[in-house]
Short mmCIF file of N, CA, C and O and ligand atoms in Angstrom, two decimals:
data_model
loop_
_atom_site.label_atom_id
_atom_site.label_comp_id
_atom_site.label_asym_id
_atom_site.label_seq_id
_atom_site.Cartn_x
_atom_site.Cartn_y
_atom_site.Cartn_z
N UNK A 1 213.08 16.53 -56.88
CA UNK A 1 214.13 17.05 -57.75
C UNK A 1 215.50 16.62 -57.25
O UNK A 1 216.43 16.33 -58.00
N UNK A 2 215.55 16.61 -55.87
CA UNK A 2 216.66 16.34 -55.55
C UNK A 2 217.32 14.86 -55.79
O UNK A 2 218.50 14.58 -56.01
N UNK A 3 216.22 14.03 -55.70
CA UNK A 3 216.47 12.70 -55.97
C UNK A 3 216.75 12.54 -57.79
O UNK A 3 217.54 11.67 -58.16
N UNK A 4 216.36 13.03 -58.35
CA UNK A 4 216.44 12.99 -59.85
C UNK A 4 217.48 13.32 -60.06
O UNK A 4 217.96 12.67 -60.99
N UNK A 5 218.64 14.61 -59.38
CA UNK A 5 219.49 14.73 -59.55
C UNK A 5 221.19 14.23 -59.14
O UNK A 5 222.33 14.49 -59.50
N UNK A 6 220.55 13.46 -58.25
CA UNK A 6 221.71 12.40 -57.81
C UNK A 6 221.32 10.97 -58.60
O UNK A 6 222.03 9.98 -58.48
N UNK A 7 220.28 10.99 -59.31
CA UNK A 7 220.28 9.63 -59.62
C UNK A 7 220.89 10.06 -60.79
O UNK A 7 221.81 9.29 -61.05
N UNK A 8 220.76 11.19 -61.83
CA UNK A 8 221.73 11.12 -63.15
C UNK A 8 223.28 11.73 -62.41
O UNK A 8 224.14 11.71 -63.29
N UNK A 9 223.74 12.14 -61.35
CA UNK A 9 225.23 12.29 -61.43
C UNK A 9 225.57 10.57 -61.30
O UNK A 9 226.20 9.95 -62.15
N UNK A 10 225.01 9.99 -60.07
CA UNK A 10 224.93 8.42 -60.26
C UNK A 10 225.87 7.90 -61.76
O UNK A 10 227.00 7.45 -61.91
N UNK A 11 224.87 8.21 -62.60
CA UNK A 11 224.53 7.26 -64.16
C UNK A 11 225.51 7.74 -64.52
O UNK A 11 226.43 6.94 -64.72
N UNK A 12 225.81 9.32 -64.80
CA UNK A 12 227.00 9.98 -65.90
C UNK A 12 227.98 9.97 -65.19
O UNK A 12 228.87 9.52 -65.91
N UNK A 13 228.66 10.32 -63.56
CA UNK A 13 229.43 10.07 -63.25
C UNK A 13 229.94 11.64 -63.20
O UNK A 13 231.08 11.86 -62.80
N UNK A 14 229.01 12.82 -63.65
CA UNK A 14 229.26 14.11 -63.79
C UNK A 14 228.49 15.26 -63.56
O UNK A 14 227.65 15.88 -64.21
N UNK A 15 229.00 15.39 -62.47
CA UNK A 15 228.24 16.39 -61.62
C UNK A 15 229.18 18.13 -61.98
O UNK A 15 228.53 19.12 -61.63
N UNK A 16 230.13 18.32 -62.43
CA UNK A 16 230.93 19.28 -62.73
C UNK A 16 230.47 20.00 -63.42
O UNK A 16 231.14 21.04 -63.43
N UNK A 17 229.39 20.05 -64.24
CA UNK A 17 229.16 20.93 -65.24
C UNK A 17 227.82 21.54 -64.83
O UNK A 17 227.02 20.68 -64.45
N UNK A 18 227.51 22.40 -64.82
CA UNK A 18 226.26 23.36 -64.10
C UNK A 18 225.25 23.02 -65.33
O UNK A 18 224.11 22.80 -64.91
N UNK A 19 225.36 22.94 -66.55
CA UNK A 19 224.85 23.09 -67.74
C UNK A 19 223.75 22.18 -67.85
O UNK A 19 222.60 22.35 -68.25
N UNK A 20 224.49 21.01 -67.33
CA UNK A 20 223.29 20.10 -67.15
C UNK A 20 222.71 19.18 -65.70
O UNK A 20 222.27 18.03 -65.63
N UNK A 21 222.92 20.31 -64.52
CA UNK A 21 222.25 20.57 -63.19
C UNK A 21 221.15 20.68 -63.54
O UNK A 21 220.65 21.18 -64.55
N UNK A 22 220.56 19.95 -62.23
CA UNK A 22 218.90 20.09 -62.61
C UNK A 22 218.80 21.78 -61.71
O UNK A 22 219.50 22.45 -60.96
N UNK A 23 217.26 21.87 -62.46
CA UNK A 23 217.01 23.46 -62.16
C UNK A 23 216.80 23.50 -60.33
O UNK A 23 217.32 22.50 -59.84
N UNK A 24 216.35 24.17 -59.57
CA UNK A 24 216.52 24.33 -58.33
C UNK A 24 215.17 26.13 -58.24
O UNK A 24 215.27 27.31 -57.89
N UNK A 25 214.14 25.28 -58.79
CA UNK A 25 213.19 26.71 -58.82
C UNK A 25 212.30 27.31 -57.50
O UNK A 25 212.07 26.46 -56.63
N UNK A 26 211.90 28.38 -57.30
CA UNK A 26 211.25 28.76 -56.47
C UNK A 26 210.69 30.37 -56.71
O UNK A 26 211.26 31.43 -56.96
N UNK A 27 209.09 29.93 -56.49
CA UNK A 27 208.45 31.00 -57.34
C UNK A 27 207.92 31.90 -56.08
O UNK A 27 207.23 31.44 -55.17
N UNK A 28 208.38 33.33 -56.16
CA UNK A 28 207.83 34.16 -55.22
C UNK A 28 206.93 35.42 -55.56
O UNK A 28 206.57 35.59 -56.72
N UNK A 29 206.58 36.28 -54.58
CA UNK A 29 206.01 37.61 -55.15
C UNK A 29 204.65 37.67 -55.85
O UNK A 29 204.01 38.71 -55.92
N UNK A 30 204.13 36.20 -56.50
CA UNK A 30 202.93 36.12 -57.30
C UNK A 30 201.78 37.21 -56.77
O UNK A 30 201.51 37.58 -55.63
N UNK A 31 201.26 37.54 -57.94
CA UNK A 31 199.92 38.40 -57.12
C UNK A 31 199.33 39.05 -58.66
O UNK A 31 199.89 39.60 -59.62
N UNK A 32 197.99 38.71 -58.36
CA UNK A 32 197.21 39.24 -60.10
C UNK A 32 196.48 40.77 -59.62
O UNK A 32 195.86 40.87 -58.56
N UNK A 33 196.57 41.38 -60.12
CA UNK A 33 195.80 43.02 -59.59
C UNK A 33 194.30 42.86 -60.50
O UNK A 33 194.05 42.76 -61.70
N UNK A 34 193.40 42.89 -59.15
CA UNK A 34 191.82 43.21 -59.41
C UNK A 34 191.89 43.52 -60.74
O UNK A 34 192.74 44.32 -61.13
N UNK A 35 190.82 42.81 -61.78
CA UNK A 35 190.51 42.88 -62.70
C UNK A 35 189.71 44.08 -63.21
O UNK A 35 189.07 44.53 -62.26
N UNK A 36 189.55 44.60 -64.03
CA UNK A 36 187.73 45.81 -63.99
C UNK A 36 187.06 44.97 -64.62
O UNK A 36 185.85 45.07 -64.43
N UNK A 37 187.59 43.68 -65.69
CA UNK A 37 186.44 42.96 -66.71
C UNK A 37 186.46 42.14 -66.22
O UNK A 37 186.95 42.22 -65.10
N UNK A 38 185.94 40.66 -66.69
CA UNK A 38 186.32 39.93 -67.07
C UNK A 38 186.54 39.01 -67.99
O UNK A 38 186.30 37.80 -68.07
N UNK A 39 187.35 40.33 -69.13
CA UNK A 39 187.66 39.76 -70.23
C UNK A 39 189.38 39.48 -70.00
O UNK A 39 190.21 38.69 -70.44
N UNK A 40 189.36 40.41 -69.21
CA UNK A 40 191.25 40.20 -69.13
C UNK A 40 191.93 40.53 -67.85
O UNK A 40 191.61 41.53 -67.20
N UNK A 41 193.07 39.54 -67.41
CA UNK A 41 193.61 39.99 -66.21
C UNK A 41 195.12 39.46 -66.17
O UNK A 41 195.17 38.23 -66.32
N UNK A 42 196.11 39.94 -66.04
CA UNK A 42 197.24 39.91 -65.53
C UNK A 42 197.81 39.50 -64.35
O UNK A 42 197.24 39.67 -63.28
N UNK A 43 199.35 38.73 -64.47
CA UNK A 43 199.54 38.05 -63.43
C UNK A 43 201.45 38.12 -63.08
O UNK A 43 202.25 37.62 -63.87
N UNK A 44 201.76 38.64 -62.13
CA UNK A 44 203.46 38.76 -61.71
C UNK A 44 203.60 37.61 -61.17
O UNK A 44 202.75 36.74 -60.95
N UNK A 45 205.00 37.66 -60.93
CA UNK A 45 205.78 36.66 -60.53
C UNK A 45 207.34 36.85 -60.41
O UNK A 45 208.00 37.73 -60.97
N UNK A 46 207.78 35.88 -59.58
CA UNK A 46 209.49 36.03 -59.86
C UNK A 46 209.86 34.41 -59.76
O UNK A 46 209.36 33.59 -58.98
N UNK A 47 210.82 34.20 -60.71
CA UNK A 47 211.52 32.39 -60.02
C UNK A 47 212.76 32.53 -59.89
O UNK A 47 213.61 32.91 -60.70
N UNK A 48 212.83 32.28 -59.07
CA UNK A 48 214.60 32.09 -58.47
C UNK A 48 215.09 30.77 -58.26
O UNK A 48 214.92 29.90 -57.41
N UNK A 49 215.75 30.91 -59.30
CA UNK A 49 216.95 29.46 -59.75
C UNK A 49 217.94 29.31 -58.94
O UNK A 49 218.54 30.35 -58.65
N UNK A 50 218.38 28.13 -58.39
CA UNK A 50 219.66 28.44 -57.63
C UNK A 50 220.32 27.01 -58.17
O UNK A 50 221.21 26.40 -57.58
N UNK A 51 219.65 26.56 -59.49
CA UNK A 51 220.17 25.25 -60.15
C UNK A 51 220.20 25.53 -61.64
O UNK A 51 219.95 26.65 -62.09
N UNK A 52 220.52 24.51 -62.37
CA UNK A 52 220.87 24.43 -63.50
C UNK A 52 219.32 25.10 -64.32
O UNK A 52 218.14 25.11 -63.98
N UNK A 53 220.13 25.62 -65.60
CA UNK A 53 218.73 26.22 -66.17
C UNK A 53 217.51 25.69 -66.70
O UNK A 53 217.69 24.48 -66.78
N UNK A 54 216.55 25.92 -67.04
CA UNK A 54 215.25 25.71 -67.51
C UNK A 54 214.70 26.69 -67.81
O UNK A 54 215.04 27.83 -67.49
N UNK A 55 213.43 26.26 -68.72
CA UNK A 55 212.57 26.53 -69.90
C UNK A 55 211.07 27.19 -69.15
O UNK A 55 210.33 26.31 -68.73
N UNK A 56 210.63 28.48 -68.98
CA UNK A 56 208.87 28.45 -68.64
C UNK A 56 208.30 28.09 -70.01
O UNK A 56 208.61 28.64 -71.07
N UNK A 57 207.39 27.06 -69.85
CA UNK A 57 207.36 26.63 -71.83
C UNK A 57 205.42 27.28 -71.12
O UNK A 57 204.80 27.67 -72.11
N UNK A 58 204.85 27.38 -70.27
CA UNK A 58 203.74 27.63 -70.71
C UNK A 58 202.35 27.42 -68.98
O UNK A 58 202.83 26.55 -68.26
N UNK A 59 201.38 27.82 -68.54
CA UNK A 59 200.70 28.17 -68.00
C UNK A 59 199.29 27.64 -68.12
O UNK A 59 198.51 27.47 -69.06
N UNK A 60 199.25 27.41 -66.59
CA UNK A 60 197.23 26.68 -67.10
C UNK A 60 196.79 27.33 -66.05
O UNK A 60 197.72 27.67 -65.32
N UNK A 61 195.54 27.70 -65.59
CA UNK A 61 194.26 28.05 -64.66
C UNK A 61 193.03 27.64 -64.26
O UNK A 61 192.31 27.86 -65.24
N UNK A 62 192.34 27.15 -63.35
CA UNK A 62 190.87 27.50 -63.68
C UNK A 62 190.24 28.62 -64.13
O UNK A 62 189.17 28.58 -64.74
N UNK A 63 190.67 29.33 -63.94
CA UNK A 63 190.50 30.77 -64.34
C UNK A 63 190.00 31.39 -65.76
O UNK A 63 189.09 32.17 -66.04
N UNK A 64 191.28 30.50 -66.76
CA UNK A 64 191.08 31.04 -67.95
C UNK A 64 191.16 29.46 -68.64
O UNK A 64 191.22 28.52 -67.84
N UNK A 65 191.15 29.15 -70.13
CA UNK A 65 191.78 28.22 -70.88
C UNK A 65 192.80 28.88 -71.50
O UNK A 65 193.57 28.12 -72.07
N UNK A 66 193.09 30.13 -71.59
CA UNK A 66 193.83 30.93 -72.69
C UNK A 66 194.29 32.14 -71.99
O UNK A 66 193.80 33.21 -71.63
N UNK A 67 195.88 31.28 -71.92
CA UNK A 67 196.64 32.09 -70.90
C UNK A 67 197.69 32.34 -72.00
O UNK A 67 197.51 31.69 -73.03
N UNK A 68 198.75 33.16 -71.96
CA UNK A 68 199.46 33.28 -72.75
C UNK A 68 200.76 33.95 -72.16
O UNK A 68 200.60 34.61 -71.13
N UNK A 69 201.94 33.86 -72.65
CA UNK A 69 203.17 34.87 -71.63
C UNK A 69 203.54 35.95 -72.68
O UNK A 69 203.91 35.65 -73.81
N UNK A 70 203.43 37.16 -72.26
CA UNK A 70 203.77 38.47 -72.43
C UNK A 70 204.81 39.24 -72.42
O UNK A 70 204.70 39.83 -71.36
N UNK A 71 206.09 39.74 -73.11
CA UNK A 71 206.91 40.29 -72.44
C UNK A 71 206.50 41.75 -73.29
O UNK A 71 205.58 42.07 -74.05
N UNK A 72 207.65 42.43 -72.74
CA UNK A 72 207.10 44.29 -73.12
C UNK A 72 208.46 44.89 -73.57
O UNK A 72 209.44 44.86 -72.83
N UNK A 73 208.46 45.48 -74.87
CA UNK A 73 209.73 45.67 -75.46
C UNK A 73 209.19 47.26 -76.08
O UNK A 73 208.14 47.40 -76.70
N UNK A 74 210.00 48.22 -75.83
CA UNK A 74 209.43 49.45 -76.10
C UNK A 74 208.38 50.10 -75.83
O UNK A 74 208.05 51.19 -76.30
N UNK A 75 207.68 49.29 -74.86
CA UNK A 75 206.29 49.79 -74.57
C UNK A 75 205.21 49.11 -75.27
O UNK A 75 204.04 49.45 -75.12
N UNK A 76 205.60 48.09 -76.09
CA UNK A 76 204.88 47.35 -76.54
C UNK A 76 204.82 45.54 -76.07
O UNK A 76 205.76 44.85 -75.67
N UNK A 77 203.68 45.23 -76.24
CA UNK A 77 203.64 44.05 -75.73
C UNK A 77 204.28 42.63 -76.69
O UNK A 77 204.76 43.18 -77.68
N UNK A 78 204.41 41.72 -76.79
CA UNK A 78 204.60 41.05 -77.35
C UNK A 78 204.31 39.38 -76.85
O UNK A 78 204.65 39.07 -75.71
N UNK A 79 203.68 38.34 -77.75
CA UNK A 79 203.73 37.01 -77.17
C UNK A 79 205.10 36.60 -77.51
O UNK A 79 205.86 36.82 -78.45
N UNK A 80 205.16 35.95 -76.45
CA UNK A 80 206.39 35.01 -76.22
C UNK A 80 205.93 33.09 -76.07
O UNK A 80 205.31 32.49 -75.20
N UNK A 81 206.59 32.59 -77.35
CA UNK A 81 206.24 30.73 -76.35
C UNK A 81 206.87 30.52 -75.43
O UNK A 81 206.30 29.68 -74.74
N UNK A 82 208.07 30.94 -74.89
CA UNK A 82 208.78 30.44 -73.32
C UNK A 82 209.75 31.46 -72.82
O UNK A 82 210.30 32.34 -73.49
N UNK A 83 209.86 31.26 -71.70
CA UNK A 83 210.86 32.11 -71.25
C UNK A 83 211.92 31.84 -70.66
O UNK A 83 211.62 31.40 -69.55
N UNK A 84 213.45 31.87 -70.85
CA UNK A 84 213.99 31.24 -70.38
C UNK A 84 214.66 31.66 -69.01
O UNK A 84 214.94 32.83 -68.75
N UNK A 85 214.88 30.66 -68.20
CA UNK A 85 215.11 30.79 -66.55
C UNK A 85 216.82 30.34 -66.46
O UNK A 85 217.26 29.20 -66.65
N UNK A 86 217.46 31.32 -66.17
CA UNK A 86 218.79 31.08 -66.37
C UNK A 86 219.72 30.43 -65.14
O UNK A 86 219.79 30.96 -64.03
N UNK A 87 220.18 29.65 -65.38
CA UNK A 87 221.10 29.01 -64.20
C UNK A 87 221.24 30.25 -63.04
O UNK A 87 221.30 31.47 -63.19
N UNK A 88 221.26 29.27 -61.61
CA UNK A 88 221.67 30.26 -60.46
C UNK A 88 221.24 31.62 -61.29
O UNK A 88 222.12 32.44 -61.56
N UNK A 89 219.62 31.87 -61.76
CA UNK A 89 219.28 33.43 -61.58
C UNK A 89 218.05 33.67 -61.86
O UNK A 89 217.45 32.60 -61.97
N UNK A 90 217.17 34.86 -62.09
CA UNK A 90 215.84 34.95 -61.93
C UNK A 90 215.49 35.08 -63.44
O UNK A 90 216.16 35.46 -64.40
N UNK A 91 214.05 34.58 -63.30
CA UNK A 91 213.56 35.33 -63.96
C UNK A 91 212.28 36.21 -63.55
O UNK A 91 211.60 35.61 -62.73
N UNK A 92 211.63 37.78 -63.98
CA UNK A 92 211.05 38.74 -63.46
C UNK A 92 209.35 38.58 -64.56
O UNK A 92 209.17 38.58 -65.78
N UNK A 93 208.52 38.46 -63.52
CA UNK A 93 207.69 39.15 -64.52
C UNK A 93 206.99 40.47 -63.51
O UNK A 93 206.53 40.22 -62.40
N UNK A 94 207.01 41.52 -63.94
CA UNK A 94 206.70 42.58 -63.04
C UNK A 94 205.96 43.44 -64.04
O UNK A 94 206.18 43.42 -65.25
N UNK A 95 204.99 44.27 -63.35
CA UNK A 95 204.30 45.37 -63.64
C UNK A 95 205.23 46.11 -64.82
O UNK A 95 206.36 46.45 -64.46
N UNK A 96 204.72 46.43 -66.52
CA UNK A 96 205.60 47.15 -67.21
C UNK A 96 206.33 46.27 -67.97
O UNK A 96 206.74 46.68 -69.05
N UNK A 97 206.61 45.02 -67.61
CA UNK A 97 207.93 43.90 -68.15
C UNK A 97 206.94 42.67 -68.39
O UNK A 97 205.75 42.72 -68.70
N UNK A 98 207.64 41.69 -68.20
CA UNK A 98 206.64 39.98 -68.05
C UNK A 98 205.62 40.10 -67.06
O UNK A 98 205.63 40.24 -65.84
N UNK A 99 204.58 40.00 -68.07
CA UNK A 99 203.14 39.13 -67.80
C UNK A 99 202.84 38.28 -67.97
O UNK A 99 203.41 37.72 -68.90
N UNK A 100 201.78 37.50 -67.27
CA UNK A 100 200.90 36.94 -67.69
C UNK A 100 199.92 36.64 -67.83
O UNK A 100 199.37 36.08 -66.87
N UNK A 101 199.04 36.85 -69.27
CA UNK A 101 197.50 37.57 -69.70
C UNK A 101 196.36 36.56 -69.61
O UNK A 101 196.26 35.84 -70.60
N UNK A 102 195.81 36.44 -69.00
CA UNK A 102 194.33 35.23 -68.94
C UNK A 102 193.75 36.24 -69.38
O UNK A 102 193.76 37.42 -69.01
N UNK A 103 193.01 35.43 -70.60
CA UNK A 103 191.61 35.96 -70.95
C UNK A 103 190.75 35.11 -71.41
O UNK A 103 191.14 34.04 -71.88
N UNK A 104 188.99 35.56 -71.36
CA UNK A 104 188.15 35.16 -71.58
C UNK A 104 187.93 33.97 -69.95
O UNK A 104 187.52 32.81 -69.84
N UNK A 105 188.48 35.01 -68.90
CA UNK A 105 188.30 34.49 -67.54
C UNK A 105 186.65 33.90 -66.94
O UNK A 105 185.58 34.49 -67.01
N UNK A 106 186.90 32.81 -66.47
CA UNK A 106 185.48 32.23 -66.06
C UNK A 106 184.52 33.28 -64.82
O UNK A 106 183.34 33.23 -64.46
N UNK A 107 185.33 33.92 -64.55
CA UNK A 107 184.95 34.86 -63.39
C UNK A 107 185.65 35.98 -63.55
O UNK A 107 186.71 35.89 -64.17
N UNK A 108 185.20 37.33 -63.01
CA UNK A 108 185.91 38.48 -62.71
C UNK A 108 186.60 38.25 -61.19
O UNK A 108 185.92 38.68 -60.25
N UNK A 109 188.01 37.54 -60.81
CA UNK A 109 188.40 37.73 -59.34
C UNK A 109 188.69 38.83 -58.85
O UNK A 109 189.43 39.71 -59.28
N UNK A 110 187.98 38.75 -57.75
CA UNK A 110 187.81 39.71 -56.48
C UNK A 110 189.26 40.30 -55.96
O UNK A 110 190.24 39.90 -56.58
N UNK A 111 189.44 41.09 -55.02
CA UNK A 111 190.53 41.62 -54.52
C UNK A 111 190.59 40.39 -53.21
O UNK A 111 189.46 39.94 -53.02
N UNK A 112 191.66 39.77 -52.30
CA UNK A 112 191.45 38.99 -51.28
C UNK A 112 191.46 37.83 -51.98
O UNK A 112 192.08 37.00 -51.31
N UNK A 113 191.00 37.28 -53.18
CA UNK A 113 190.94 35.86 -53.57
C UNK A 113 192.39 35.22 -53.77
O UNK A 113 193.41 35.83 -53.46
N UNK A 114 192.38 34.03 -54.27
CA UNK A 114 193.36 33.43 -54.59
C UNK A 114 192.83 32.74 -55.82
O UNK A 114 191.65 32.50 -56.06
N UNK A 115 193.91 32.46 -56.57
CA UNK A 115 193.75 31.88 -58.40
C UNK A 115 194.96 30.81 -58.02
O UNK A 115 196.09 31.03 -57.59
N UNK A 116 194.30 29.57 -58.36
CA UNK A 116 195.29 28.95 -58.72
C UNK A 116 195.93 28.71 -59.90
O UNK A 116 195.35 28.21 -60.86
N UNK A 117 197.27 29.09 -59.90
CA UNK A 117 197.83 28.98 -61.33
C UNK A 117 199.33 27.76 -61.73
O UNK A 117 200.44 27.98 -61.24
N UNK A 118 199.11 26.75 -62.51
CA UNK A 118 200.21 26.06 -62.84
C UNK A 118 201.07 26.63 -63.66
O UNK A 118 200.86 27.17 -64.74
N UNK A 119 202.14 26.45 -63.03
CA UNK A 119 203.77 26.71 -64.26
C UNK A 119 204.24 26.07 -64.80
O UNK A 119 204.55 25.07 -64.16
N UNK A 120 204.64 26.05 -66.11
CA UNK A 120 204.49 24.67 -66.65
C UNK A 120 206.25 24.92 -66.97
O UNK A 120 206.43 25.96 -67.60
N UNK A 121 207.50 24.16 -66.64
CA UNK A 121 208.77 23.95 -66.82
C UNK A 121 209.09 22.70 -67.42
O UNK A 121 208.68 21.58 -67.09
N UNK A 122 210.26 23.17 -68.80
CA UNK A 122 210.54 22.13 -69.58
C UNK A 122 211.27 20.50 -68.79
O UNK A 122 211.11 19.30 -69.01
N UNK A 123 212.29 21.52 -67.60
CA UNK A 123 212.73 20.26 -66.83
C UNK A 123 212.06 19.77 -65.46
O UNK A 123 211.90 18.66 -64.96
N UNK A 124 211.74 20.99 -65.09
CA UNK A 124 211.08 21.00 -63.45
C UNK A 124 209.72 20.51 -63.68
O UNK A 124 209.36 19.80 -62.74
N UNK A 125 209.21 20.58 -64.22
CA UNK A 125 207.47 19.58 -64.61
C UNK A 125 206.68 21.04 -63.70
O UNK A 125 207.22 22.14 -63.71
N UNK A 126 205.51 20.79 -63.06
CA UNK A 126 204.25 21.62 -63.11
C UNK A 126 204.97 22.28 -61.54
O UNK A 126 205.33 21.49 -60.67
N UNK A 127 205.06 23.29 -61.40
CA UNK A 127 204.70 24.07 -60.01
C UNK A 127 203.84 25.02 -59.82
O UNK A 127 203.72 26.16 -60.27
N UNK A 128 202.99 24.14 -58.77
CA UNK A 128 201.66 24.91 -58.48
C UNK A 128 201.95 26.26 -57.32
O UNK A 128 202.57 26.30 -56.25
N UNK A 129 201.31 27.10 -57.96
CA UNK A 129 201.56 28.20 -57.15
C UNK A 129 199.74 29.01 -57.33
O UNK A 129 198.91 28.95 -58.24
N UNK A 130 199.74 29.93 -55.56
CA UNK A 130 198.81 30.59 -55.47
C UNK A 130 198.85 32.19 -55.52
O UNK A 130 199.30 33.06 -54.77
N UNK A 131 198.37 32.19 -56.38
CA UNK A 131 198.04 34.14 -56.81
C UNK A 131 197.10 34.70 -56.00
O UNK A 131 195.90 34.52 -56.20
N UNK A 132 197.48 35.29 -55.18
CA UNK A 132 196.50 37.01 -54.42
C UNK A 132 195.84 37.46 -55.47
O UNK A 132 196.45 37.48 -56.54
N UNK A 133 194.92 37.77 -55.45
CA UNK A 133 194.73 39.31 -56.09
C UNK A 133 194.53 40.31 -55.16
O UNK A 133 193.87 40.39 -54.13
N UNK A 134 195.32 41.11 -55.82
CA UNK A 134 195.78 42.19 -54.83
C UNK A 134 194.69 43.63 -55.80
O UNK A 134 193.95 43.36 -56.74
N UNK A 135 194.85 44.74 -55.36
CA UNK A 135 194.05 45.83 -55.73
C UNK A 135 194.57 46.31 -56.95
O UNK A 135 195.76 46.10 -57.21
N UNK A 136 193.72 47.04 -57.89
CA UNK A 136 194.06 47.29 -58.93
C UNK A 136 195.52 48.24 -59.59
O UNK A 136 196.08 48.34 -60.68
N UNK A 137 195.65 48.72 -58.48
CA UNK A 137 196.61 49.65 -58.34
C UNK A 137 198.02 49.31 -57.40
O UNK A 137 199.00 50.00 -57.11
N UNK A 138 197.52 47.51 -56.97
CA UNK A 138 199.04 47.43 -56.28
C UNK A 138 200.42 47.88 -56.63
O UNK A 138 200.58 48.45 -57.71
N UNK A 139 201.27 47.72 -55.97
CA UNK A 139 202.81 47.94 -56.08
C UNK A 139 204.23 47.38 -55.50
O UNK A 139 205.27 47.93 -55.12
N UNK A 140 203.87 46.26 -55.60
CA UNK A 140 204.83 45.38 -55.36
C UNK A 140 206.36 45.83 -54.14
O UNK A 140 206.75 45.40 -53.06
N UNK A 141 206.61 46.41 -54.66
CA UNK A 141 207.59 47.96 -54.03
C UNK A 141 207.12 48.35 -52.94
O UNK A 141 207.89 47.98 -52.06
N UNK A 142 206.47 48.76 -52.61
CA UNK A 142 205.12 49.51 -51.41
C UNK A 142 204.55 48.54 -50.96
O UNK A 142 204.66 48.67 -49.74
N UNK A 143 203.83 47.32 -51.24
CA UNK A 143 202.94 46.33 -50.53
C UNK A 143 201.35 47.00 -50.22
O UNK A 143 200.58 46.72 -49.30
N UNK A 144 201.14 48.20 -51.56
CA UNK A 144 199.77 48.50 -51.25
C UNK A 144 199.73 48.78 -52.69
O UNK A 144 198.69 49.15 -53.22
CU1 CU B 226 200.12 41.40 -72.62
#
């Protein structure tokens, strides 16, 4: 990334404008809480931008084929196609707020495992990241 982004100040000659900085992502906190089925399981996250903005346009697994992003508005769920990741800031998916729903999972994962899950970004291309599953009842807050 870093090289991509000196090669277009290079070309345009304009590095002044944040707007079109490349993004600067980094995904923390991941962790999916023990499933009971395995028809469906949920997945947190946080990305912290400290570059120009970008797009979450979308999600792959071994896990599932049919992942989808979730946000929660009144207590209700809703699909979302992307989410947007705002210059120098986060975006949250937490217990209650942004999810993200695999279903029709190839396996029920265990507590202790790891899921590998891709992030799919409009400018940043794929970042692979590894999901815990943590206990059904984790708490991010607490660490149990
Ligand atoms: Cu949902």
């Amino acid at each position: 990334m870093a090289i991509a982004a000196l090669t277009l100040a290079g070309c345009g000659a304009d590095s002044s404008a944040n707007t079109s900085a490349q993004p600067e992502l980094k995904v923390t906190g991941a962790y999916m809480p023990a499933p009971s089925m395995d028809t469906m399981a949920a997945g947190f996250f946080t990305v912290t931008n400290t570059g120009g903005a970008d797009t979450l346009t979308g999600v792959t697994s071994d896990l599932s084929d049919d992942i989808t992003l979730h946000s929660t508005k009144n207590g209700t769920m809703e699909e979302e196609k992307s989410f947007a990741v705002p210059a120098d800031g986060t975006l949250d998916f937490a217990s209650g707020g942004n999810h993200l729903m695999f279903e029709n999972l190839t396996h029920r994962p265990k507590e202790g495992e790891k899921v590998s899950v891709e992030l799919r970004f409009a400018k940043s291309g794929t970042v692979k990241i590894s999901m815990p599953v943590k206990s059904a009842t984790y708490n991010p807050k607490t660490g149990h």
